[in-house]
Amino acid sequence: MADAEAEPATPPWWRRLVDTLKVPVLATFSALVLGGVVIMFTHEDGASLSIVVEAYTALFQGALGSPAAISETLLRATPLILAGLAVGFAFKAALFNIGANGQMIMGAIAAAWAGFTLDIPGPLALVVAMLCGVLGGAIWGGIAGVLKATTGAHEVITTIMLNFIATFFVAYVLTTRTFLPGDAGNPVSKKMLEQARLPRFIDGERVDAGILIALAAVFLVWWLLERSTFGFQVKAVGLNPDAARYAGMNVALITALTMAIAGGLAGLGGGTIVIGPTGVLTAGAIGTLGFDAIAVALLGRSNPLGILAAGLLFGGLNAGAVRMQVETQIPVDIVIVIQALIILFVAAPALVRAIYRIKAEPTDTPTFTSSWGG
């Protein structure tokens, strides 16, 4: 009787790790297989398995085949990891942060302004520029959080609208004398002061200290979620806001702070771009990185360590796509197709389990679904 009532033993760490990784890994593998099929049947030389092997070999070498390739992978992964953390952290509170792109833009604007304006000495200039990036993104994310907390405005709608505003705002600021150098006609900002630029720590390679900042952010978010009272409250609100409110938690404040922190992470990601390799702010500096970050967060299952791995994977795909196109004339758009397929499979774990005949886990449910439907 005692044995029957005993609690089940906790699986070993390696078993829990395998259970956590199997769906994302199989989703990535499935996407690569389907991507290979697309390459095979769309290549101008006709369907051939050797084309797929050649393309993926070039993709791998472009991502990891040399120190320069690894440097490029780490460089491209940095903003993806930071923005992925922004989306994943909001997921934990059942908030669907679609606005990472706008938050990155506002962070980039603030960091750029500090980077070419504040002529302060040494590392302090870099720290101030990064803090301005965090602040710019936090304000932009916080607006959506406050609206959600005080009026019930859905964060999906507000963050999408804030994305539009940020996109047009950066186009506007690049017409002002504050940002443009002299009488320049091109919408490119003044160059960042040298002391405000992220230092490169490997001679001859483009990767800079931004990747170290991203690693620190991964640890900070993990600690916040797993070791702090606020992280416990964020997850409690995400699982059941009514129960959290009944337990005495200030759900409105937690919601607003969660979006502000998420925005700050995205803003830092945007800041690392303009004070990093480019050294200037342009209207297209952020591109669609904020939307790619949603894919990173989903693939990483909103876990900071998973987001780190997913960010490195997507960074590698983006870096390797250039070499794949050069060597095989296969367009880089194929990589976007592969990324979309990865998300398709990750968003449908039941499909992955059905394909590979994996038994469903009773607790294996996405963390973001509770934000839908009210």
XYZ file of C-alpha atoms in Angstrom:
374
model
C 0.000 0.000 0.000
C 2.839 2.313 0.946
C 4.567 1.592 -2.339
C 1.382 2.339 -4.266
C 1.034 5.740 -2.592
C 4.687 6.700 -2.986
C 5.408 9.584 -5.342
C 7.010 8.617 -8.674
C 10.786 9.055 -8.754
C 12.113 12.112 -10.586
C 13.773 11.064 -13.860
C 17.546 11.629 -14.054
C 18.751 14.899 -15.557
C 19.845 13.299 -18.800
C 16.402 11.773 -19.266
C 14.725 15.130 -18.698
C 17.190 16.729 -21.148
C 16.399 14.134 -23.819
C 12.664 14.582 -23.271
C 13.038 18.344 -23.620
C 15.206 18.266 -26.728
C 13.708 15.460 -28.749
C 10.852 17.426 -30.350
C 12.979 20.493 -31.311
C 15.798 18.287 -32.628
C 13.437 16.102 -34.639
C 11.612 19.199 -35.880
C 14.912 20.648 -37.120
C 15.864 17.339 -38.757
C 12.461 17.096 -40.452
C 12.757 20.676 -41.711
C 16.193 19.933 -43.184
C 14.814 16.850 -44.932
C 11.899 18.767 -46.408
C 14.213 21.659 -47.267
C 16.373 19.148 -49.145
C 13.338 18.014 -51.107
C 12.596 21.635 -52.023
C 16.212 22.127 -53.155
C 16.151 18.910 -55.162
C 13.029 19.727 -57.137
C 13.619 23.450 -57.657
C 17.263 23.453 -58.755
C 17.754 24.518 -62.349
C 19.958 21.476 -63.097
C 17.146 19.087 -62.214
C 16.398 16.794 -59.308
C 19.581 15.373 -57.842
C 20.533 14.149 -54.393
C 24.089 15.364 -54.955
C 22.794 18.941 -55.187
C 21.269 18.615 -51.729
C 24.476 17.166 -50.285
C 26.507 19.912 -51.932
C 24.157 22.616 -50.648
C 24.106 21.367 -47.068
C 27.867 20.851 -47.071
C 28.328 24.472 -48.132
C 25.774 25.539 -45.512
C 27.663 23.686 -42.783
C 31.043 24.994 -43.864
C 29.671 28.520 -44.027
C 28.418 28.185 -40.456
C 31.169 26.196 -38.745
C 33.814 25.325 -41.311
C 36.456 27.880 -40.301
C 37.232 30.425 -37.568
C 35.791 33.147 -39.800
C 32.591 31.136 -40.290
C 32.224 30.529 -36.551
C 32.856 34.227 -35.951
C 30.077 35.136 -38.399
C 27.718 32.619 -36.801
C 28.296 34.056 -33.322
C 27.904 37.601 -34.628
C 24.585 36.857 -36.309
C 23.360 34.837 -33.328
C 23.886 37.647 -30.799
C 20.805 39.821 -31.546
C 18.728 36.704 -32.183
C 19.529 35.324 -28.720
C 18.737 38.619 -26.988
C 15.499 39.165 -28.905
C 14.603 35.487 -28.453
C 14.961 35.960 -24.705
C 12.598 38.939 -24.991
C 9.928 36.835 -26.662
C 10.510 33.772 -24.478
C 10.424 35.746 -21.227
C 7.061 37.222 -22.192
C 5.808 33.741 -23.098
C 6.416 32.712 -19.486
C 3.767 35.229 -18.418
C 1.464 34.074 -21.249
C 2.194 37.290 -23.161
C 2.764 36.996 -26.924
C 5.367 39.674 -27.557
C 5.104 40.291 -31.296
C 6.798 43.645 -30.813
C 10.419 42.540 -30.458
C 11.204 44.141 -33.823
C 9.923 47.539 -32.741
C 11.650 47.223 -29.388
C 14.928 46.399 -31.145
C 14.519 49.450 -33.375
C 13.888 51.762 -30.415
C 16.837 50.235 -28.576
C 19.016 50.759 -31.635
C 17.920 54.407 -31.929
C 18.663 55.105 -28.268
C 22.002 53.276 -28.312
C 23.021 55.031 -31.521
C 22.166 58.455 -30.123
C 24.248 57.760 -27.025
C 26.996 56.191 -29.110
C 27.709 59.229 -31.274
C 26.621 61.999 -28.872
C 27.949 61.253 -25.392
C 31.683 61.836 -25.562
C 32.547 60.244 -22.248
C 35.734 58.341 -21.576
C 36.581 54.682 -21.913
C 34.303 51.753 -21.174
C 31.757 54.066 -19.547
C 30.667 55.249 -23.010
C 29.971 51.656 -24.038
C 28.047 50.921 -20.845
C 25.929 54.052 -21.224
C 25.171 53.229 -24.870
C 24.032 49.722 -23.929
C 21.916 51.030 -21.049
C 20.279 53.507 -23.417
C 19.472 50.602 -25.734
C 17.917 48.677 -22.855
C 15.943 51.746 -21.792
C 14.658 52.428 -25.316
C 13.388 48.880 -25.691
C 12.013 48.736 -22.145
C 9.928 51.869 -22.679
C 8.546 50.477 -25.932
C 7.740 47.097 -24.383
C 6.484 48.742 -21.212
C 3.904 50.747 -23.174
C 2.301 47.513 -24.367
C 2.548 46.070 -20.854
C 0.888 49.066 -19.210
C -1.887 49.093 -21.820
C -2.445 45.389 -21.216
C -2.463 45.814 -17.442
C -4.656 48.904 -17.253
C -7.044 48.604 -20.192
C -6.875 44.955 -21.206
C -5.624 45.878 -24.681
C -4.279 42.693 -26.200
C -0.503 42.746 -26.440
C -0.547 41.232 -29.931
C -2.457 44.198 -31.323
C -0.552 46.870 -29.414
C 2.895 45.449 -30.161
C 2.103 45.130 -33.873
C 1.042 48.778 -33.955
C 4.144 49.768 -31.973
C 6.233 47.935 -34.579
C 4.783 50.152 -37.296
C 5.396 53.285 -35.242
C 9.008 52.286 -34.545
C 9.625 51.498 -38.224
C 8.433 54.908 -39.348
C 10.082 56.644 -36.383
C 13.549 55.385 -37.314
C 12.929 56.566 -40.878
C 12.025 59.983 -39.468
C 14.970 60.371 -37.104
C 17.300 59.607 -40.012
C 16.077 62.806 -41.673
C 16.965 65.002 -38.694
C 20.162 66.947 -38.097
C 20.579 65.204 -34.769
C 21.289 61.889 -36.459
C 22.541 62.810 -39.935
C 26.182 63.871 -40.389
C 26.457 67.308 -42.005
C 24.578 67.633 -45.265
C 24.555 63.925 -46.027
C 21.714 62.869 -48.292
C 21.804 59.182 -47.416
C 19.722 58.087 -44.411
C 22.736 56.842 -42.461
C 23.460 58.183 -38.992
C 26.690 59.592 -37.677
C 29.304 56.985 -36.837
C 29.528 55.752 -33.283
C 32.435 57.077 -31.245
C 35.185 54.494 -31.030
C 34.960 54.153 -27.247
C 31.235 53.360 -27.558
C 31.786 50.429 -29.961
C 31.715 46.816 -28.802
C 35.309 45.528 -28.792
C 36.354 42.557 -30.891
C 38.146 39.928 -28.874
C 39.545 37.811 -31.734
C 42.009 39.507 -34.060
C 40.873 39.565 -37.661
C 37.355 38.267 -36.973
C 34.093 40.213 -36.898
C 32.630 38.685 -33.738
C 32.589 41.167 -30.872
C 31.793 41.297 -27.172
C 28.080 41.285 -27.956
C 28.062 37.479 -27.791
C 29.412 37.681 -24.224
C 26.608 40.095 -23.355
C 24.109 37.655 -24.846
C 25.534 34.802 -22.738
C 25.290 36.974 -19.623
C 21.674 37.782 -20.501
C 20.884 34.075 -20.883
C 22.221 33.415 -17.382
C 20.428 36.472 -15.968
C 17.053 35.458 -17.432
C 17.550 31.857 -16.283
C 18.347 33.053 -12.758
C 15.399 35.450 -12.807
C 12.976 32.727 -13.851
C 14.341 29.847 -11.790
C 15.841 31.427 -8.673
C 13.963 34.665 -7.972
C 10.597 35.436 -6.439
C 9.696 37.665 -9.372
C 10.365 34.826 -11.800
C 8.068 32.574 -9.810
C 5.387 35.252 -9.969
C 5.845 35.658 -13.729
C 5.335 31.937 -14.280
C 2.403 31.835 -11.871
C 0.673 34.642 -13.758
C 1.366 32.848 -17.011
C -0.134 29.587 -15.814
C -3.219 31.045 -14.150
C -3.629 34.804 -13.563
C -6.789 34.325 -11.506
C -5.048 31.942 -9.116
C -2.052 34.280 -8.948
C -4.329 37.195 -8.084
C -6.080 35.088 -5.430
C -2.648 34.277 -3.962
C -2.015 38.005 -3.462
C 0.126 38.762 -6.510
C -0.210 42.098 -8.289
C -0.977 40.688 -11.737
C -1.177 44.090 -13.437
C 2.234 45.179 -12.144
C 3.829 41.852 -13.019
C 2.381 42.045 -16.541
C 3.714 45.560 -17.092
C 7.147 44.717 -15.679
C 7.374 41.534 -17.739
C 6.783 43.422 -20.971
C 9.236 46.143 -19.923
C 11.949 43.569 -19.167
C 11.213 41.781 -22.438
C 11.455 45.083 -24.283
C 14.736 45.866 -22.530
C 16.240 42.582 -23.711
C 15.132 43.242 -27.285
C 16.390 46.821 -27.068
C 19.793 45.532 -25.963
C 19.761 43.228 -28.980
C 19.097 46.173 -31.274
C 21.789 48.184 -29.556
C 24.444 45.525 -30.102
C 23.930 45.902 -33.861
C 24.542 49.630 -34.140
C 27.375 49.788 -31.611
C 28.786 46.551 -32.976
C 29.929 45.694 -36.483
C 28.007 48.347 -38.419
C 28.798 51.357 -36.230
C 25.950 53.352 -37.757
C 22.157 53.387 -37.625
C 20.230 52.779 -40.830
C 16.528 52.315 -41.465
C 17.074 48.631 -42.284
C 19.595 47.854 -39.558
C 17.206 45.576 -37.682
C 15.479 44.022 -40.670
C 13.173 41.214 -39.530
C 15.326 40.013 -36.650
C 12.542 40.681 -34.144
C 10.210 38.365 -36.030
C 12.929 35.738 -36.422
C 13.260 35.913 -32.646
C 9.728 34.542 -32.284
C 10.920 31.439 -34.105
C 13.990 31.267 -31.876
C 11.865 31.460 -28.726
C 9.463 28.801 -29.981
C 12.264 26.434 -30.976
C 13.935 27.033 -27.625
C 10.627 26.334 -25.868
C 10.982 29.625 -23.964
C 13.863 28.132 -21.966
C 16.888 30.482 -21.802
C 19.314 27.656 -22.576
C 17.063 26.428 -25.366
C 16.885 29.956 -26.775
C 20.694 30.122 -26.695
C 20.911 26.898 -28.717
C 18.171 28.011 -31.117
C 19.807 31.403 -31.590
C 23.122 29.742 -32.450
C 21.335 27.426 -34.901
C 19.572 30.280 -36.679
C 22.766 32.351 -36.628
C 24.577 29.442 -38.250
C 21.872 29.015 -40.877
C 22.014 32.706 -41.747
C 25.809 32.708 -41.902
C 25.992 29.490 -43.932
C 23.295 30.575 -46.384
C 25.664 33.088 -47.973
C 28.268 30.446 -48.784
C 25.555 28.047 -49.954
C 24.374 30.608 -52.472
C 27.884 31.435 -53.657
C 28.928 27.812 -54.176
C 25.688 26.230 -55.404
C 23.624 29.205 -56.669
C 20.819 28.097 -54.364
C 19.091 31.248 -53.070
C 19.368 32.170 -49.396
C 15.580 32.157 -49.337
C 15.824 28.381 -48.950
C 17.156 28.990 -45.436
C 14.052 31.043 -44.674
C 11.965 28.113 -45.904
C 13.889 25.771 -43.591
C 13.396 28.131 -40.644
C 9.671 28.304 -41.380
C 9.469 24.521 -41.584
C 11.248 24.218 -38.231
C 8.624 26.441 -36.645
C 5.844 24.542 -38.375
C 7.043 21.293 -36.825
C 7.792 22.840 -33.426
C 4.329 24.391 -33.325
C 2.812 20.992 -34.054
C 4.581 18.602 -31.654
C 1.828 16.040 -32.113
C 2.795 15.831 -35.784
C 6.445 15.185 -34.890
C 5.455 12.490 -32.404
C 3.203 10.883 -34.976
C 5.950 10.846 -37.625
C 8.564 9.340 -35.294
C 6.116 7.283 -33.200
C 6.982 9.025 -29.937
C 4.729 8.611 -26.926
C 3.143 11.901 -25.841
C 4.279 13.475 -22.575
C 1.364 14.424 -20.309
C 2.995 17.751 -19.353
C 4.423 18.571 -22.767
C 2.257 21.533 -23.662
C 3.410 24.827 -25.197
C 3.821 27.645 -22.711
C 2.318 30.267 -24.954
C -1.081 28.872 -25.727
C -2.734 30.222 -22.590
C -2.390 33.770 -23.921
C -4.942 33.080 -26.622
C -8.658 33.095 -26.350
C -8.980 35.730 -23.702
